[in-house]
Short mmCIF file of C-alpha atoms and ligand atoms in Angstrom, two decimals:
data_model
loop_
_atom_site.label_atom_id
_atom_site.label_comp_id
_atom_site.label_asym_id
_atom_site.label_seq_id
_atom_site.Cartn_x
_atom_site.Cartn_y
_atom_site.Cartn_z
CA MET Z 1 -2.77 0.40 41.30
CA HIS Z 2 -2.41 -0.85 37.75
CA GLU Z 3 -4.73 -3.65 36.78
CA VAL Z 4 -2.25 -6.33 35.79
CA ARG Z 5 -3.21 -8.15 32.64
CA PRO Z 6 -1.29 -10.96 31.00
CA PRO Z 7 1.27 -9.28 28.74
CA SER Z 8 0.23 -9.40 25.09
CA ASP Z 9 3.76 -10.32 24.19
CA VAL Z 10 3.61 -11.30 20.51
CA ASN Z 11 7.40 -11.74 20.25
CA ALA Z 12 7.34 -14.25 23.12
CA VAL Z 13 4.53 -16.16 21.38
CA VAL Z 14 6.46 -16.29 18.09
CA GLY Z 15 9.76 -17.04 19.87
CA GLY Z 16 8.03 -19.89 21.73
CA TYR Z 17 6.65 -21.38 18.51
CA LEU Z 18 10.11 -21.21 16.91
CA ARG Z 19 11.56 -23.04 19.93
CA ASP Z 20 8.85 -25.69 19.50
CA LEU Z 21 9.69 -25.95 15.80
CA ALA Z 22 13.38 -26.35 16.69
CA PHE Z 23 12.63 -29.32 18.95
CA ALA Z 24 10.39 -30.88 16.27
CA GLN Z 25 13.34 -31.10 13.84
CA ALA Z 26 15.17 -34.36 13.22
CA SER Z 27 18.18 -32.55 11.73
CA PRO Z 28 20.51 -30.98 14.32
CA GLN Z 29 21.35 -28.24 11.81
CA LYS Z 30 17.68 -27.24 11.36
CA MET Z 31 17.16 -27.43 15.12
CA TYR Z 32 20.03 -25.01 15.61
CA GLY Z 33 18.64 -22.69 12.92
CA TYR Z 34 15.21 -22.41 14.56
CA LYS Z 35 16.73 -21.98 18.02
CA ARG Z 36 18.76 -19.10 16.63
CA ALA Z 37 15.64 -17.65 15.01
CA ALA Z 38 13.76 -17.90 18.34
CA ALA Z 39 16.58 -16.08 20.12
CA ALA Z 40 16.56 -13.36 17.44
CA ILE Z 41 12.83 -12.75 17.95
CA PHE Z 42 13.09 -12.79 21.77
CA GLY Z 43 15.90 -10.23 21.51
CA LEU Z 44 14.11 -7.70 19.23
CA GLU Z 45 13.40 -4.37 20.88
CA THR Z 46 10.26 -3.80 18.80
CA PRO Z 47 7.13 -5.97 18.71
CA LEU Z 48 6.60 -7.77 15.39
CA THR Z 49 3.17 -6.11 15.13
CA GLU Z 50 4.99 -2.78 14.74
CA LEU Z 51 7.63 -4.12 12.34
CA VAL Z 52 5.19 -5.44 9.75
CA ALA Z 53 4.46 -2.96 6.92
CA ALA Z 54 0.93 -2.05 5.75
CA ASP Z 55 1.32 -4.41 2.76
CA GLY Z 56 2.21 -7.27 5.11
CA THR Z 57 5.95 -7.38 4.39
CA LEU Z 58 8.45 -7.83 7.16
CA PRO Z 59 11.88 -6.18 7.27
CA ARG Z 60 14.92 -8.44 7.06
CA ILE Z 61 15.68 -9.76 10.53
CA PRO Z 62 19.12 -11.38 10.95
CA GLY Z 63 18.71 -15.10 11.68
CA ILE Z 64 15.16 -15.28 10.24
CA GLY Z 65 14.71 -17.43 7.11
CA PRO Z 66 11.61 -18.29 5.05
CA GLY Z 67 10.41 -21.04 7.46
CA SER Z 68 10.48 -18.69 10.43
CA THR Z 69 8.88 -15.88 8.42
CA ARG Z 70 5.93 -18.16 7.71
CA VAL Z 71 5.46 -18.79 11.44
CA ILE Z 72 5.62 -15.04 12.13
CA ARG Z 73 2.94 -14.34 9.49
CA GLU Z 74 0.64 -17.02 10.87
CA VAL Z 75 0.92 -15.71 14.44
CA LEU Z 76 0.38 -12.11 13.34
CA GLU Z 77 -2.74 -13.18 11.41
CA SER Z 78 -4.34 -15.62 13.84
CA GLY Z 79 -2.35 -15.75 17.09
CA HIS Z 80 -1.44 -19.37 16.30
CA SER Z 81 0.89 -21.31 14.02
CA PRO Z 82 -0.72 -24.28 12.21
CA THR Z 83 2.69 -24.93 10.58
CA VAL Z 84 4.31 -25.51 13.97
CA GLU Z 85 1.41 -27.59 15.31
CA ASP Z 86 1.61 -29.75 12.19
CA ALA Z 87 5.39 -30.19 12.53
CA ILE Z 88 4.98 -31.19 16.19
CA GLY Z 89 2.24 -33.67 15.23
CA HIS Z 90 4.52 -35.32 12.69
CA SER Z 91 7.51 -35.47 15.04
CA ASP Z 92 8.13 -38.00 17.80
CA ARG Z 93 8.77 -35.20 20.30
CA GLN Z 94 5.19 -34.21 21.32
CA ALA Z 95 5.63 -35.08 24.98
CA ASP Z 96 8.95 -33.25 25.26
CA ILE Z 97 7.61 -30.15 23.48
CA THR Z 98 4.49 -30.08 25.69
CA ARG Z 99 6.75 -30.25 28.76
CA ARG Z 100 8.95 -27.43 27.46
CA ARG Z 101 5.92 -25.22 26.75
CA ARG Z 102 4.82 -25.48 30.37
CA LEU Z 103 8.30 -24.39 31.50
CA ARG Z 104 8.37 -21.03 29.73
CA GLN Z 105 5.45 -19.37 31.45
CA ASN Z 106 5.66 -15.66 32.29
CA VAL Z 107 8.86 -15.20 30.30
CA LEU Z 108 9.03 -11.73 28.72
CA SER Z 109 10.61 -10.88 25.38
CA ARG Z 110 12.91 -7.88 25.18
CA ALA Z 111 10.24 -5.90 23.29
CA GLU Z 112 7.77 -6.54 26.12
CA VAL Z 113 10.37 -5.42 28.67
CA VAL Z 114 10.86 -2.17 26.72
CA ARG Z 115 7.08 -1.64 26.55
CA VAL Z 116 6.57 -2.24 30.27
CA LEU Z 117 9.42 0.11 31.20
CA ARG Z 118 7.94 2.87 29.01
CA ASP Z 119 4.31 2.48 30.07
CA PRO Z 120 3.78 4.98 32.90
CA SER Z 121 0.62 3.25 34.14
CA TYR Z 122 2.49 0.48 35.96
CA GLY Z 123 2.90 1.10 39.67
CA GLY Z 124 6.33 -0.44 40.09
CA PRO Z 125 9.81 1.09 40.03
CA SER Z 126 11.06 3.24 37.14
CA SER Z 127 14.53 2.87 35.62
CA ASP Z 128 15.47 6.22 37.20
CA GLU Z 129 14.74 4.88 40.68
CA TYR Z 130 17.09 1.92 40.20
CA ARG Z 131 20.43 2.83 41.82
CA GLY Z 132 22.51 -0.32 41.55
CA ASP Z 133 22.70 -3.96 40.58
CA LEU Z 134 23.40 -6.52 43.30
CA GLN Z 135 24.19 -9.71 41.41
CA MET Z 136 26.88 -10.05 38.74
CA HIS Z 137 29.93 -12.15 38.03
CA SER Z 138 33.48 -11.12 37.23
CA GLU Z 139 36.68 -12.79 36.06
CA TRP Z 140 37.07 -14.00 39.66
CA SER Z 141 34.54 -16.80 39.00
CA ASP Z 142 32.58 -17.57 35.81
CA GLY Z 143 32.17 -14.02 34.48
CA SER Z 144 34.49 -12.25 32.06
CA PRO Z 145 34.88 -8.60 33.17
CA THR Z 146 37.43 -7.20 35.60
CA VAL Z 147 36.08 -5.32 38.63
CA ASP Z 148 37.28 -2.04 37.01
CA GLU Z 149 35.27 -2.79 33.86
CA ILE Z 150 32.23 -3.55 35.99
CA ALA Z 151 32.50 -0.22 37.85
CA ASP Z 152 32.86 1.70 34.55
CA SER Z 153 29.90 -0.04 32.90
CA CYS Z 154 27.67 0.37 35.94
CA MET Z 155 28.50 4.09 36.14
CA ALA Z 156 27.71 4.38 32.42
CA ARG Z 157 24.25 2.97 33.23
CA GLY Z 158 23.79 5.68 35.83
CA TYR Z 159 24.17 3.50 38.93
CA THR Z 160 25.62 4.83 42.17
CA TYR Z 161 26.62 1.41 43.49
CA ALA Z 162 26.84 -2.26 42.52
CA ALA Z 163 27.86 -5.56 44.06
CA VAL Z 164 30.21 -8.03 42.42
CA THR Z 165 28.91 -11.41 43.56
CA ASP Z 166 31.17 -14.18 42.35
CA HIS Z 167 30.49 -17.79 43.25
CA SER Z 168 31.73 -19.13 46.56
CA HIS Z 169 34.28 -21.92 46.82
CA GLY Z 170 31.74 -24.76 46.98
CA LEU Z 171 30.61 -24.29 43.39
CA LYS Z 172 33.66 -25.56 41.54
CA ILE Z 173 31.77 -25.92 38.26
CA ALA Z 174 31.28 -22.12 38.20
CA GLY Z 175 34.88 -21.35 39.14
CA GLY Z 176 34.00 -20.60 42.78
CA MET Z 177 36.54 -18.37 44.59
CA SER Z 178 38.76 -19.71 47.34
CA MET Z 179 38.93 -17.45 50.41
CA GLU Z 180 42.47 -16.48 49.36
CA GLU Z 181 41.14 -15.35 45.99
CA ALA Z 182 38.32 -13.51 47.75
CA ALA Z 183 40.89 -11.60 49.82
CA GLU Z 184 42.75 -10.69 46.63
CA GLN Z 185 39.51 -9.61 44.98
CA ARG Z 186 38.77 -7.43 48.02
CA ARG Z 187 42.02 -5.56 47.44
CA ALA Z 188 41.11 -5.04 43.76
CA ILE Z 189 37.67 -3.70 44.76
CA ASP Z 190 39.19 -1.41 47.41
CA ALA Z 191 41.50 0.00 44.73
CA VAL Z 192 38.54 0.67 42.39
CA ASN Z 193 36.67 2.47 45.18
CA ALA Z 194 39.73 4.51 46.13
CA SER Z 195 40.23 5.59 42.51
CA LEU Z 196 36.59 6.71 42.17
CA GLY Z 197 36.71 8.95 45.23
CA GLY Z 198 33.11 8.36 46.34
CA ARG Z 199 31.48 8.87 42.91
CA PHE Z 200 30.51 5.20 42.87
CA HIS Z 201 30.68 2.39 45.40
CA LEU Z 202 31.50 -1.20 44.51
CA LEU Z 203 30.54 -3.81 47.11
CA GLN Z 204 32.12 -7.22 47.47
CA GLY Z 205 29.32 -9.73 47.54
CA VAL Z 206 29.34 -13.48 47.12
CA GLU Z 207 26.86 -15.95 45.69
CA ALA Z 208 26.83 -18.83 48.15
CA ASN Z 209 25.51 -22.17 47.02
CA ILE Z 210 22.61 -23.76 48.90
CA ASP Z 211 23.31 -27.47 49.30
CA ILE Z 212 20.62 -30.15 49.34
CA ALA Z 213 19.98 -29.69 53.07
CA GLY Z 214 19.86 -25.90 52.93
CA ALA Z 215 23.38 -25.28 54.28
CA LEU Z 216 25.73 -22.83 52.56
CA ASP Z 217 29.23 -23.39 51.17
CA LEU Z 218 30.51 -20.59 53.46
CA ASP Z 219 30.99 -20.79 57.20
CA ASP Z 220 30.11 -17.84 59.47
CA ASP Z 221 33.67 -16.48 59.61
CA GLU Z 222 33.96 -16.61 55.83
CA ALA Z 223 30.54 -15.00 55.32
CA THR Z 224 31.45 -11.99 57.49
CA THR Z 225 34.33 -11.05 55.17
CA PHE Z 226 31.84 -10.08 52.41
CA ASP Z 227 29.64 -6.96 52.26
CA LEU Z 228 26.71 -8.96 50.91
CA VAL Z 229 25.85 -12.67 50.91
CA LEU Z 230 23.43 -14.03 48.32
CA ALA Z 231 22.26 -17.61 48.64
CA ALA Z 232 21.05 -19.54 45.60
CA PRO Z 233 20.20 -23.12 44.65
CA HIS Z 234 22.23 -24.74 41.83
CA SER Z 235 21.38 -28.41 42.29
CA ARG Z 236 18.28 -30.62 42.55
CA LEU Z 237 16.47 -28.30 40.15
CA ARG Z 238 14.72 -31.01 38.13
CA ARG Z 239 12.94 -32.90 40.90
CA ASN Z 240 9.32 -33.08 41.94
CA ASP Z 241 9.84 -33.56 45.67
CA ASP Z 242 9.04 -30.69 48.01
CA GLN Z 243 12.13 -28.70 49.05
CA THR Z 244 10.50 -26.11 51.31
CA HIS Z 245 12.72 -27.14 54.25
CA ARG Z 246 15.83 -26.55 52.12
CA MET Z 247 14.81 -22.99 51.21
CA LEU Z 248 13.67 -22.15 54.76
CA ALA Z 249 17.03 -23.35 56.13
CA ALA Z 250 18.95 -21.25 53.59
CA ILE Z 251 17.21 -17.98 54.43
CA ALA Z 252 17.54 -18.65 58.17
CA HIS Z 253 21.32 -18.38 57.83
CA PRO Z 254 22.06 -15.12 59.70
CA HIS Z 255 24.39 -13.75 57.01
CA VAL Z 256 22.12 -14.25 54.01
CA ARG Z 257 20.62 -10.99 52.76
CA ILE Z 258 19.26 -12.04 49.35
CA LEU Z 259 17.67 -15.29 48.19
CA ALA Z 260 18.90 -15.24 44.58
CA HIS Z 261 17.09 -16.88 41.61
CA PRO Z 262 14.89 -18.62 44.19
CA ARG Z 263 13.57 -21.44 42.00
CA GLY Z 264 16.57 -21.97 39.73
CA ARG Z 265 14.23 -22.43 36.79
CA ILE Z 266 15.46 -22.22 33.20
CA SER Z 267 12.83 -21.19 30.69
CA GLY Z 268 11.73 -24.09 28.49
CA SER Z 269 14.12 -26.48 30.20
CA ARG Z 270 13.61 -27.00 33.94
CA ALA Z 271 11.07 -25.97 36.57
CA GLY Z 272 13.56 -25.56 39.41
CA VAL Z 273 12.85 -26.08 43.12
CA VAL Z 274 9.37 -27.20 44.13
CA ALA Z 275 8.45 -25.53 47.45
CA ASP Z 276 5.65 -23.91 49.41
CA TRP Z 277 6.70 -20.47 48.20
CA ASP Z 278 4.20 -18.62 50.39
CA ALA Z 279 5.86 -20.18 53.46
CA VAL Z 280 9.30 -19.24 52.11
CA PHE Z 281 8.18 -15.66 51.38
CA ALA Z 282 6.60 -15.32 54.86
CA LYS Z 283 9.87 -16.33 56.51
CA ALA Z 284 11.97 -14.09 54.23
CA ALA Z 285 9.69 -11.18 55.12
CA ARG Z 286 10.04 -11.90 58.83
CA LEU Z 287 13.85 -12.13 58.67
CA GLY Z 288 14.32 -9.14 56.36
CA VAL Z 289 15.85 -11.30 53.62
CA ALA Z 290 15.22 -9.90 50.14
CA VAL Z 291 13.88 -12.24 47.46
CA GLU Z 292 15.45 -11.70 44.08
CA ILE Z 293 14.00 -11.10 40.66
CA ASP Z 294 16.87 -12.40 38.55
CA GLY Z 295 16.82 -10.71 35.13
CA ASP Z 296 18.77 -13.28 33.13
CA PRO Z 297 16.47 -13.80 30.10
CA ALA Z 298 16.45 -17.59 30.59
CA ARG Z 299 15.78 -17.30 34.34
CA GLN Z 300 13.30 -14.42 34.97
CA ASP Z 301 13.11 -15.87 38.48
CA LEU Z 302 10.98 -14.83 40.40
CA ASP Z 303 8.56 -13.94 37.62
CA TYR Z 304 5.86 -11.30 38.17
CA THR Z 305 3.20 -13.80 39.31
CA LEU Z 306 5.35 -15.20 42.12
CA ALA Z 307 6.68 -11.71 42.87
CA ARG Z 308 3.10 -10.58 43.53
CA ARG Z 309 2.73 -13.35 46.10
CA ALA Z 310 6.00 -12.32 47.73
CA LEU Z 311 4.77 -8.73 47.82
CA ALA Z 312 1.56 -9.83 49.54
CA ALA Z 313 3.66 -11.76 52.08
CA GLY Z 314 5.47 -8.52 53.00
CA CYS Z 315 8.82 -9.27 51.33
CA ILE Z 316 11.48 -6.85 50.25
CA PHE Z 317 13.09 -7.45 46.84
CA ALA Z 318 16.40 -7.33 44.99
CA LEU Z 319 16.29 -6.78 41.20
CA ASP Z 320 19.50 -7.99 39.61
CA SER Z 321 21.03 -8.70 36.21
CA ASP Z 322 23.06 -11.82 37.11
CA ALA Z 323 25.33 -10.55 34.30
CA HIS Z 324 28.44 -12.51 33.36
CA THR Z 325 29.61 -9.85 30.86
CA THR Z 326 29.18 -6.07 30.96
CA ALA Z 327 26.99 -6.36 27.82
CA GLN Z 328 24.51 -8.31 29.98
CA LEU Z 329 24.00 -5.58 32.58
CA TRP Z 330 20.81 -4.55 30.74
CA TYR Z 331 19.24 -7.78 32.08
CA ALA Z 332 18.42 -5.65 35.14
CA ASP Z 333 15.73 -4.10 32.90
CA ILE Z 334 14.05 -7.52 32.67
CA ALA Z 335 13.94 -7.70 36.47
CA LEU Z 336 12.55 -4.14 36.57
CA ALA Z 337 9.80 -5.09 34.09
CA HIS Z 338 8.68 -8.00 36.29
CA ALA Z 339 8.68 -5.70 39.33
CA ARG Z 340 6.52 -3.20 37.43
CA LEU Z 341 4.11 -5.95 36.33
CA ALA Z 342 3.89 -6.99 40.00
CA SER Z 343 3.40 -3.34 41.13
CA ILE Z 344 6.19 -3.54 43.71
CA PRO Z 345 6.72 -0.12 45.32
CA ALA Z 346 10.28 1.23 44.94
CA ASP Z 347 10.54 1.48 48.72
CA ARG Z 348 10.35 -2.33 48.94
CA ILE Z 349 13.25 -2.77 46.48
CA VAL Z 350 16.71 -2.65 48.04
CA ASN Z 351 18.30 -1.54 44.73
CA CYS Z 352 16.19 1.64 44.91
CA TRP Z 353 17.51 2.57 48.37
CA PRO Z 354 20.23 5.19 48.86
CA LEU Z 355 23.64 3.67 49.64
CA ASP Z 356 23.43 4.52 53.37
CA ARG Z 357 20.14 2.71 53.78
CA LEU Z 358 21.44 -0.26 51.77
CA LEU Z 359 24.58 -0.48 53.94
CA GLY Z 360 22.46 -0.21 57.08
CA TRP Z 361 20.34 -3.15 55.98
CA LEU Z 362 23.44 -5.15 55.03
CA SER Z 363 24.96 -4.62 58.46
CA GLU Z 364 21.84 -5.86 60.26
CA ARG Z 365 22.16 -9.37 61.57
CA SER Z 366 18.91 -11.12 62.15
CA GLY Z 367 20.75 -13.60 64.38
CA ALA Z 368 17.62 -15.74 64.47
CA ALA Z 369 17.84 -19.17 62.96
CA SER Z 370 14.22 -19.95 63.78
ZN1 LIG S 1 23.49 -18.65 40.56
#
């Protein structure tokens, strides 16, 4: 098994410093500029160490001005940025910036994702083993694509199946589907499957919301109309009180197959649910509920450190993009990179199973609410 070391992710270090510099600015315009610069660095496919020429010059990177270039040079030379530390020291935002730094741990840049996917020494799943994405959003809730566009884009990525998982009716803020809309969406998905004649299979999933007590915004009769039920927390994500009971209750629901973005963290912004994750993972393992690695760049939830603990607890996993546009389907690569860093065998990842095995698992009902 690969010895897992902390990723030497220079683009994440630079991107983090540029985020810090953004929050140290008094001018909203400068703050926006550095946030944009940070996003540009996080989104590069090549590490900055490989972009810098022998004479020390950097190529033009869209969104990167002279101030950001200085930070890049400092980090490439020393691993640190005195310019950013100085700006933080002279701002009145030290406490906020320190808090934000703690909240972006184990977040991978795109260049690091590319490196991890190419490095054959990691024990986890390869891109070729990944057969389909099980969390994404369409025009039926807060996503933009039609179900036809989703099927086309997933086939172009080489998938053999995918699940459209729009929000359930309880989450009004995300355009949650009424059950009437869900029935209409089912007909649209059936039409896509009929037109593809078995070359690709689109599942109708749903992302149910976990309320503060751990109940779902779907009753049992409603849940059975979907091929796949994900449950995910979308509230109480900035509190320090223990919410283990909430997560245990959610996964005990007999229709839940995937615990999606389990913490609900947002990198650099909020920590998400505080819980005894080893207890949650143990119960998920016992009930055959998959824990998700959500690949949205701002989520990366679970990250590879927590995923390792879930692996040790005996969990199975879902690796999903949580895409809201077809251009975001590549976020599944971010989930794959975390799975590789955690050395999760492909056999423990439901997205790597053939369709028959996946459908068999989806039709199981644990029935136990213990
Ligand atoms: Zn969600």
